[in-house]
Amino acid sequence: MNMDIIIGKEIGSGGTSNVYEYGDNAVIKVYKPHVSDGVINNEKYIGELLNKTTLDIPDLIGSIDVNGKKALIYERIEGKVIAESLLNGWYETEIGYKYAKLHFDIHQKSIIELPSQYDFLKNRILQLENIAEEERESLLGLLDSFPKDNKLCHGDYQPFNIINSYEKFVVIDWNGACSGNPIFDVAWSYMTLNSPVVSHVLGEKVAELFTNFNNDYINKYCALSEISKDLILMCMPIVAARRLYDNNQNDNEHTRIEREWLYNYIQNM
Ligand SMILES: Nc1ncnc2c1ncn2[C@@H]1O[C@H](COP(=O)(O)OP(=O)(O)O)[C@@H](O)[C@H]1O
Ligand SMILES: [Mg+2]
């Protein structure tokens, strides 16, 4: 890696990072202070694994030290995340359908070297604090009632992690990629866009577009996969537990707004 390259302007950010231009064709993902070395190393490991596949996603180019923390360098994708048009007040159903189809296509693949989704979700449930032991038992029972499966799952498929690059949708941010049952991957995506934080941060008008997008997504995904929406809704307590675990690691206004909403999924199991 050429060490003379300087970090350029910021082009995006997410829950874990700020992302900047890096040279002409790359970006650098600089992690926020709350993100542990373990999480960064895991993203690097997954990136190296996915580099070896034929998936049409940005290559992981390498890593460098930025202010004492590892930062990851990825191939740059031209375009804007698909959330951006929603934020600007524009949405049409075709976008939601295309997004659903892409998620469905990902779920037709298997990369069995990836971490096990089942083990990951089970650990999250076991590690979750502040729930009753009967609730924990019910969550584990619910998890076990679904087949484990070994399909490629993204882990955080949502409109801030898809770049619309000349009409082609390119999926980024694979740090939670795993091998497992697509139903939990879909339940996570659906839950994410239904969060009360969406209207809190973005206002009612944009939240309505996100709701339309989410409904088109789930209807199209169910049609393609022949999985019923009721079955996906049955997974909500599991993905709520996963999100509650994340929220407990990072106390801020948004995670506090979500907490009660997430507990409700578990209590109404
Ligand atoms: N390879 C890339 N090419 C272009 N933009 C990117 C790329 N990777 C990330 N971004 C931008 O940076 C944002 C945050 O990156 P992401 O990997 O999703 O980080 P986080 O884990 O913090 O969500 C994205 O929403 C996108 O706007
Ligand atoms: Mg992201």
mmCIF file of C-alpha atoms and ligand atoms in Angstrom:
data_model
loop_
_atom_site.group_PDB
_atom_site.id
_atom_site.type_symbol
_atom_site.label_atom_id
_atom_site.label_comp_id
_atom_site.label_asym_id
_atom_site.label_seq_id
_atom_site.Cartn_x
_atom_site.Cartn_y
_atom_site.Cartn_z
ATOM 1 C CA MET A 1 0.000 0.000 0.000
ATOM 2 C CA ASN A 2 1.326 3.453 -0.872
ATOM 3 C CA MET A 3 1.701 5.225 2.471
ATOM 4 C CA ASP A 4 1.742 8.673 0.827
ATOM 5 C CA ILE A 5 -1.940 8.558 -0.023
ATOM 6 C CA ILE A 6 -3.848 11.106 2.030
ATOM 7 C CA ILE A 7 -7.314 10.690 3.378
ATOM 8 C CA GLY A 8 -9.770 12.685 1.264
ATOM 9 C CA LYS A 9 -13.253 14.000 1.890
ATOM 10 C CA GLU A 10 -15.872 12.106 3.866
ATOM 11 C CA ILE A 11 -18.338 10.271 1.633
ATOM 12 C CA GLY A 12 -20.457 8.441 4.145
ATOM 13 C CA SER A 13 -20.866 7.191 7.674
ATOM 14 C CA GLY A 14 -22.697 4.502 9.572
ATOM 15 C CA GLY A 15 -23.098 3.038 13.040
ATOM 16 C CA THR A 16 -19.463 1.975 13.269
ATOM 17 C CA SER A 17 -17.484 4.284 11.016
ATOM 18 C CA ASN A 18 -16.769 7.352 8.940
ATOM 19 C CA VAL A 19 -15.761 6.592 5.364
ATOM 20 C CA TYR A 20 -13.466 8.838 3.282
ATOM 21 C CA GLU A 21 -12.119 8.955 -0.246
ATOM 22 C CA TYR A 22 -8.697 7.381 -0.437
ATOM 23 C CA GLY A 23 -6.754 7.885 -3.634
ATOM 24 C CA ASP A 24 -8.650 7.757 -6.905
ATOM 25 C CA ASN A 25 -10.390 4.411 -6.615
ATOM 26 C CA ALA A 26 -10.582 3.503 -2.956
ATOM 27 C CA VAL A 27 -12.251 4.485 0.281
ATOM 28 C CA ILE A 28 -10.984 4.193 3.823
ATOM 29 C CA LYS A 29 -13.275 3.081 6.639
ATOM 30 C CA VAL A 30 -12.188 4.704 9.902
ATOM 31 C CA TYR A 31 -13.892 3.215 12.954
ATOM 32 C CA LYS A 32 -15.565 5.163 15.732
ATOM 33 C CA PRO A 33 -14.034 5.061 19.226
ATOM 34 C CA HIS A 34 -16.606 2.584 20.631
ATOM 35 C CA VAL A 35 -15.698 -0.078 18.039
ATOM 36 C CA SER A 36 -13.337 -2.724 19.416
ATOM 37 C CA ASP A 37 -10.288 -4.158 17.653
ATOM 38 C CA GLY A 38 -12.085 -7.507 17.644
ATOM 39 C CA VAL A 39 -14.923 -6.096 15.552
ATOM 40 C CA ILE A 40 -12.487 -4.490 13.077
ATOM 41 C CA ASN A 41 -10.408 -7.657 12.783
ATOM 42 C CA ASN A 42 -13.577 -9.644 12.183
ATOM 43 C CA GLU A 43 -14.604 -7.309 9.340
ATOM 44 C CA LYS A 44 -11.119 -7.731 7.858
ATOM 45 C CA TYR A 45 -11.355 -11.509 8.130
ATOM 46 C CA ILE A 46 -14.755 -11.537 6.416
ATOM 47 C CA GLY A 47 -13.521 -9.147 3.726
ATOM 48 C CA GLU A 48 -10.567 -11.408 2.952
ATOM 49 C CA LEU A 49 -12.887 -14.396 2.753
ATOM 50 C CA LEU A 50 -15.358 -12.623 0.458
ATOM 51 C CA ASN A 51 -12.504 -11.383 -1.787
ATOM 52 C CA LYS A 52 -12.054 -15.011 -2.823
ATOM 53 C CA THR A 53 -15.652 -15.379 -3.985
ATOM 54 C CA THR A 54 -17.336 -14.201 -7.170
ATOM 55 C CA LEU A 55 -19.693 -11.872 -5.304
ATOM 56 C CA ASP A 56 -19.955 -8.514 -7.050
ATOM 57 C CA ILE A 57 -19.019 -6.387 -4.029
ATOM 58 C CA PRO A 58 -16.156 -3.972 -3.231
ATOM 59 C CA ASP A 59 -12.820 -5.697 -2.742
ATOM 60 C CA LEU A 60 -11.066 -5.292 0.570
ATOM 61 C CA ILE A 61 -7.751 -3.781 -0.512
ATOM 62 C CA GLY A 62 -5.898 -3.648 2.790
ATOM 63 C CA SER A 63 -5.601 -1.928 6.125
ATOM 64 C CA ILE A 64 -3.536 0.862 7.655
ATOM 65 C CA ASP A 65 -3.215 2.388 11.070
ATOM 66 C CA VAL A 66 -5.097 5.673 11.556
ATOM 67 C CA ASN A 67 -4.670 7.370 14.938
ATOM 68 C CA GLY A 68 -3.707 4.122 16.591
ATOM 69 C CA LYS A 69 -6.637 2.136 15.221
ATOM 70 C CA LYS A 70 -6.853 -0.165 12.243
ATOM 71 C CA ALA A 71 -8.746 1.330 9.272
ATOM 72 C CA LEU A 72 -9.863 -0.778 6.301
ATOM 73 C CA ILE A 73 -9.411 0.204 2.657
ATOM 74 C CA TYR A 74 -12.024 -0.851 0.132
ATOM 75 C CA GLU A 75 -12.557 -0.446 -3.572
ATOM 76 C CA ARG A 76 -14.690 2.664 -4.107
ATOM 77 C CA ILE A 77 -18.135 2.273 -5.630
ATOM 78 C CA GLU A 78 -19.527 5.240 -7.558
ATOM 79 C CA GLY A 79 -23.009 6.348 -6.636
ATOM 80 C CA LYS A 80 -25.141 7.013 -3.596
ATOM 81 C CA VAL A 81 -26.719 4.693 -1.064
ATOM 82 C CA ILE A 82 -30.342 3.991 -1.940
ATOM 83 C CA ALA A 83 -31.462 5.530 1.366
ATOM 84 C CA GLU A 84 -30.418 8.879 -0.031
ATOM 85 C CA SER A 85 -33.302 9.228 -2.475
ATOM 86 C CA LEU A 86 -35.751 8.350 0.313
ATOM 87 C CA LEU A 87 -34.157 11.041 2.476
ATOM 88 C CA ASN A 88 -34.730 13.461 -0.386
ATOM 89 C CA GLY A 89 -38.415 12.567 -0.475
ATOM 90 C CA TRP A 90 -38.392 10.363 -3.538
ATOM 91 C CA TYR A 91 -39.390 6.697 -3.768
ATOM 92 C CA GLU A 92 -40.963 4.374 -6.286
ATOM 93 C CA THR A 93 -42.045 0.778 -5.826
ATOM 94 C CA GLU A 94 -39.581 -0.571 -8.399
ATOM 95 C CA ILE A 95 -36.729 0.344 -6.046
ATOM 96 C CA GLY A 96 -38.200 -1.706 -3.184
ATOM 97 C CA TYR A 97 -38.786 -4.632 -5.532
ATOM 98 C CA LYS A 98 -35.265 -4.552 -6.937
ATOM 99 C CA TYR A 99 -33.868 -4.388 -3.417
ATOM 100 C CA ALA A 100 -35.968 -7.414 -2.390
ATOM 101 C CA LYS A 101 -34.876 -9.396 -5.455
ATOM 102 C CA LEU A 102 -31.207 -8.688 -4.724
ATOM 103 C CA HIS A 103 -31.624 -9.875 -1.141
ATOM 104 C CA PHE A 104 -33.369 -13.011 -2.394
ATOM 105 C CA ASP A 105 -30.538 -13.652 -4.901
ATOM 106 C CA ILE A 106 -27.918 -13.360 -2.137
ATOM 107 C CA HIS A 107 -29.850 -15.983 -0.171
ATOM 108 C CA GLN A 108 -29.527 -18.478 -3.022
ATOM 109 C CA LYS A 109 -25.767 -18.661 -2.409
ATOM 110 C CA SER A 110 -23.772 -20.516 0.240
ATOM 111 C CA ILE A 111 -20.371 -19.598 1.672
ATOM 112 C CA ILE A 112 -20.034 -22.103 4.457
ATOM 113 C CA GLU A 113 -16.675 -20.746 5.707
ATOM 114 C CA LEU A 114 -18.544 -17.737 7.118
ATOM 115 C CA PRO A 115 -19.432 -17.646 10.821
ATOM 116 C CA SER A 116 -22.518 -19.579 11.819
ATOM 117 C CA GLN A 117 -25.628 -17.428 12.156
ATOM 118 C CA TYR A 118 -27.115 -19.904 14.611
ATOM 119 C CA ASP A 119 -24.115 -19.722 16.951
ATOM 120 C CA PHE A 120 -24.075 -15.945 16.682
ATOM 121 C CA LEU A 121 -27.783 -15.524 17.500
ATOM 122 C CA LYS A 122 -27.627 -18.104 20.270
ATOM 123 C CA ASN A 123 -24.687 -16.288 21.882
ATOM 124 C CA ARG A 124 -26.499 -12.985 21.666
ATOM 125 C CA ILE A 125 -29.495 -14.473 23.474
ATOM 126 C CA LEU A 126 -27.256 -16.075 26.119
ATOM 127 C CA GLN A 127 -25.318 -12.833 26.659
ATOM 128 C CA LEU A 128 -28.335 -10.518 26.763
ATOM 129 C CA GLU A 129 -28.664 -8.749 30.097
ATOM 130 C CA ASN A 130 -31.841 -7.564 31.792
ATOM 131 C CA ILE A 131 -34.234 -10.224 30.564
ATOM 132 C CA ALA A 132 -36.043 -12.818 32.660
ATOM 133 C CA GLU A 133 -34.672 -16.365 32.482
ATOM 134 C CA GLU A 134 -38.044 -17.639 31.169
ATOM 135 C CA GLU A 135 -37.776 -15.132 28.337
ATOM 136 C CA ARG A 136 -34.279 -16.334 27.542
ATOM 137 C CA GLU A 137 -35.531 -19.940 27.463
ATOM 138 C CA SER A 138 -38.397 -18.965 25.143
ATOM 139 C CA LEU A 139 -35.996 -17.145 22.812
ATOM 140 C CA LEU A 140 -33.702 -20.179 22.653
ATOM 141 C CA GLY A 141 -36.685 -22.441 22.011
ATOM 142 C CA LEU A 142 -37.913 -20.156 19.234
ATOM 143 C CA LEU A 143 -34.448 -20.072 17.654
ATOM 144 C CA ASP A 144 -34.275 -23.873 17.733
ATOM 145 C CA SER A 145 -37.681 -24.172 16.087
ATOM 146 C CA PHE A 146 -36.228 -22.819 12.799
ATOM 147 C CA PRO A 147 -33.941 -24.873 10.535
ATOM 148 C CA LYS A 148 -30.301 -23.778 10.773
ATOM 149 C CA ASP A 149 -29.680 -23.742 6.998
ATOM 150 C CA ASN A 150 -26.404 -22.589 5.376
ATOM 151 C CA LYS A 151 -27.324 -19.756 3.054
ATOM 152 C CA LEU A 152 -25.309 -16.576 2.582
ATOM 153 C CA CYS A 153 -26.775 -13.896 4.854
ATOM 154 C CA HIS A 154 -25.576 -10.288 4.922
ATOM 155 C CA GLY A 155 -26.399 -9.535 8.543
ATOM 156 C CA ASP A 156 -27.404 -5.886 8.055
ATOM 157 C CA TYR A 157 -29.144 -5.588 4.709
ATOM 158 C CA GLN A 158 -30.731 -2.124 4.666
ATOM 159 C CA PRO A 159 -30.841 0.920 2.342
ATOM 160 C CA PHE A 160 -27.763 2.601 3.883
ATOM 161 C CA ASN A 161 -25.717 -0.461 2.918
ATOM 162 C CA ILE A 162 -26.663 -0.600 -0.777
ATOM 163 C CA ILE A 163 -25.095 1.768 -3.309
ATOM 164 C CA ASN A 164 -26.996 2.541 -6.494
ATOM 165 C CA SER A 165 -24.153 2.585 -8.986
ATOM 166 C CA TYR A 166 -25.405 3.435 -12.470
ATOM 167 C CA GLU A 167 -28.661 1.547 -11.759
ATOM 168 C CA LYS A 168 -26.787 -1.481 -10.422
ATOM 169 C CA PHE A 169 -27.275 -2.107 -6.700
ATOM 170 C CA VAL A 170 -23.987 -2.938 -4.950
ATOM 171 C CA VAL A 171 -24.117 -4.268 -1.395
ATOM 172 C CA ILE A 172 -21.478 -3.006 1.063
ATOM 173 C CA ASP A 173 -20.794 -3.390 4.803
ATOM 174 C CA TRP A 174 -20.533 -7.176 5.050
ATOM 175 C CA ASN A 175 -19.085 -7.256 8.572
ATOM 176 C CA GLY A 176 -22.049 -9.272 9.867
ATOM 177 C CA ALA A 177 -22.047 -11.770 6.997
ATOM 178 C CA CYS A 178 -22.814 -15.306 8.104
ATOM 179 C CA SER A 179 -24.040 -18.699 6.996
ATOM 180 C CA GLY A 180 -27.560 -19.443 8.117
ATOM 181 C CA ASN A 181 -31.294 -19.146 7.612
ATOM 182 C CA PRO A 182 -32.368 -16.229 5.364
ATOM 183 C CA ILE A 183 -35.520 -15.729 7.403
ATOM 184 C CA PHE A 184 -33.555 -14.073 10.222
ATOM 185 C CA ASP A 185 -31.710 -11.892 7.714
ATOM 186 C CA VAL A 186 -35.046 -10.697 6.315
ATOM 187 C CA ALA A 187 -36.593 -10.232 9.760
ATOM 188 C CA TRP A 188 -33.627 -8.022 10.723
ATOM 189 C CA SER A 189 -34.003 -5.877 7.587
ATOM 190 C CA TYR A 190 -37.736 -5.507 8.116
ATOM 191 C CA MET A 191 -37.350 -4.626 11.791
ATOM 192 C CA THR A 192 -34.600 -2.079 11.112
ATOM 193 C CA LEU A 193 -36.799 0.073 8.890
ATOM 194 C CA ASN A 194 -39.716 -0.114 11.315
ATOM 195 C CA SER A 195 -37.647 1.384 14.137
ATOM 196 C CA PRO A 196 -39.182 4.358 15.959
ATOM 197 C CA VAL A 197 -35.806 6.062 15.474
ATOM 198 C CA VAL A 198 -36.616 6.482 11.761
ATOM 199 C CA SER A 199 -39.433 8.986 12.349
ATOM 200 C CA HIS A 200 -37.623 10.497 15.333
ATOM 201 C CA VAL A 201 -34.542 11.348 13.280
ATOM 202 C CA LEU A 202 -35.967 11.806 9.811
ATOM 203 C CA GLY A 203 -39.460 13.143 10.488
ATOM 204 C CA GLU A 204 -42.906 11.759 9.623
ATOM 205 C CA LYS A 205 -42.765 12.434 5.893
ATOM 206 C CA VAL A 206 -39.560 10.532 5.231
ATOM 207 C CA ALA A 207 -40.607 7.825 7.705
ATOM 208 C CA GLU A 208 -43.697 7.243 5.566
ATOM 209 C CA LEU A 209 -41.500 6.630 2.515
ATOM 210 C CA PHE A 210 -39.380 4.196 4.520
ATOM 211 C CA THR A 211 -42.576 2.389 5.540
ATOM 212 C CA ASN A 212 -43.712 2.147 1.908
ATOM 213 C CA PHE A 213 -40.282 0.906 0.903
ATOM 214 C CA ASN A 214 -40.308 -1.673 3.695
ATOM 215 C CA ASN A 215 -43.787 -2.951 2.803
ATOM 216 C CA ASP A 216 -42.865 -3.306 -0.875
ATOM 217 C CA TYR A 217 -39.689 -5.094 0.184
ATOM 218 C CA ILE A 218 -41.358 -7.612 2.455
ATOM 219 C CA ASN A 219 -44.222 -8.326 0.050
ATOM 220 C CA LYS A 220 -41.835 -8.872 -2.849
ATOM 221 C CA TYR A 221 -39.449 -10.994 -0.791
ATOM 222 C CA CYS A 222 -42.326 -13.193 0.416
ATOM 223 C CA ALA A 223 -43.597 -13.601 -3.150
ATOM 224 C CA LEU A 224 -40.152 -14.600 -4.460
ATOM 225 C CA SER A 225 -39.270 -16.944 -1.600
ATOM 226 C CA GLU A 226 -42.737 -18.327 -0.870
ATOM 227 C CA ILE A 227 -42.070 -17.623 2.803
ATOM 228 C CA SER A 228 -45.118 -16.145 4.540
ATOM 229 C CA LYS A 229 -44.955 -12.785 6.203
ATOM 230 C CA ASP A 230 -46.390 -14.383 9.360
ATOM 231 C CA LEU A 231 -43.385 -16.684 9.568
ATOM 232 C CA ILE A 232 -41.012 -13.731 9.217
ATOM 233 C CA LEU A 233 -42.905 -11.879 11.959
ATOM 234 C CA MET A 234 -42.443 -14.923 14.198
ATOM 235 C CA CYS A 235 -38.669 -14.278 14.081
ATOM 236 C CA MET A 236 -38.982 -10.756 15.474
ATOM 237 C CA PRO A 237 -38.192 -11.636 19.112
ATOM 238 C CA ILE A 238 -34.898 -13.238 17.989
ATOM 239 C CA VAL A 239 -33.717 -10.284 15.929
ATOM 240 C CA ALA A 240 -34.982 -7.889 18.604
ATOM 241 C CA ALA A 241 -32.752 -9.706 21.105
ATOM 242 C CA ARG A 242 -29.781 -9.309 18.772
ATOM 243 C CA ARG A 243 -30.479 -5.587 18.399
ATOM 244 C CA LEU A 244 -31.058 -5.120 22.123
ATOM 245 C CA TYR A 245 -27.660 -6.646 22.741
ATOM 246 C CA ASP A 246 -26.081 -4.131 20.319
ATOM 247 C CA ASN A 247 -28.011 -1.270 21.916
ATOM 248 C CA ASN A 248 -26.806 -2.242 25.372
ATOM 249 C CA GLN A 249 -23.207 -1.880 24.126
ATOM 250 C CA ASN A 250 -23.777 1.664 22.950
ATOM 251 C CA ASP A 251 -25.937 3.861 25.128
ATOM 252 C CA ASN A 252 -27.161 6.972 23.302
ATOM 253 C CA GLU A 253 -30.401 8.778 22.515
ATOM 254 C CA HIS A 254 -31.271 6.448 19.628
ATOM 255 C CA THR A 255 -30.583 3.203 21.435
ATOM 256 C CA ARG A 256 -32.648 4.448 24.386
ATOM 257 C CA ILE A 257 -35.603 5.205 22.083
ATOM 258 C CA GLU A 258 -35.459 1.678 20.679
ATOM 259 C CA ARG A 259 -35.080 -0.177 23.951
ATOM 260 C CA GLU A 260 -38.724 -0.389 25.017
ATOM 261 C CA TRP A 261 -39.896 -1.129 21.490
ATOM 262 C CA LEU A 262 -37.437 -4.048 21.300
ATOM 263 C CA TYR A 263 -38.364 -5.380 24.749
ATOM 264 C CA ASN A 264 -41.979 -5.474 23.635
ATOM 265 C CA TYR A 265 -41.162 -7.980 20.895
ATOM 266 C CA ILE A 266 -39.605 -10.257 23.497
ATOM 267 C CA GLN A 267 -42.348 -9.823 26.085
ATOM 268 C CA ASN A 268 -45.121 -10.463 23.554
ATOM 269 C CA MET A 269 -43.547 -13.682 22.295
HETATM 270 N N1 LIG B 1 -16.826 0.854 -0.960
HETATM 271 C C1 LIG B 1 -17.506 1.999 -0.812
HETATM 272 N N2 LIG B 1 -17.670 2.841 -1.852
HETATM 273 C C2 LIG B 1 -18.363 3.996 -1.707
HETATM 274 N N3 LIG B 1 -18.952 4.388 -0.549
HETATM 275 C C3 LIG B 1 -18.836 3.589 0.527
HETATM 276 C C4 LIG B 1 -18.115 2.355 0.461
HETATM 277 N N4 LIG B 1 -18.151 1.775 1.666
HETATM 278 C C5 LIG B 1 -18.852 2.599 2.458
HETATM 279 N N5 LIG B 1 -19.287 3.688 1.791
HETATM 280 C C6 LIG B 1 -20.096 4.801 2.352
HETATM 281 O O1 LIG B 1 -19.834 4.898 3.747
HETATM 282 C C7 LIG B 1 -21.011 4.601 4.511
HETATM 283 C C8 LIG B 1 -20.611 3.800 5.755
HETATM 284 O O2 LIG B 1 -19.972 2.583 5.366
HETATM 285 P P1 LIG B 1 -20.394 1.190 6.002
HETATM 286 O O3 LIG B 1 -19.451 0.154 5.502
HETATM 287 O O4 LIG B 1 -21.844 0.953 5.772
HETATM 288 O O5 LIG B 1 -20.090 1.467 7.551
HETATM 289 P P2 LIG B 1 -20.890 1.193 8.904
HETATM 290 O O6 LIG B 1 -20.445 -0.159 9.376
HETATM 291 O O7 LIG B 1 -20.420 2.285 9.818
HETATM 292 O O8 LIG B 1 -22.355 1.245 8.619
HETATM 293 C C9 LIG B 1 -21.941 3.873 3.556
HETATM 294 O O9 LIG B 1 -23.303 4.033 3.915
HETATM 295 C C10 LIG B 1 -21.582 4.529 2.223
HETATM 296 O O10 LIG B 1 -22.247 5.785 2.118
HETATM 297 MG MG MG B 2 -23.399 0.531 7.060
#
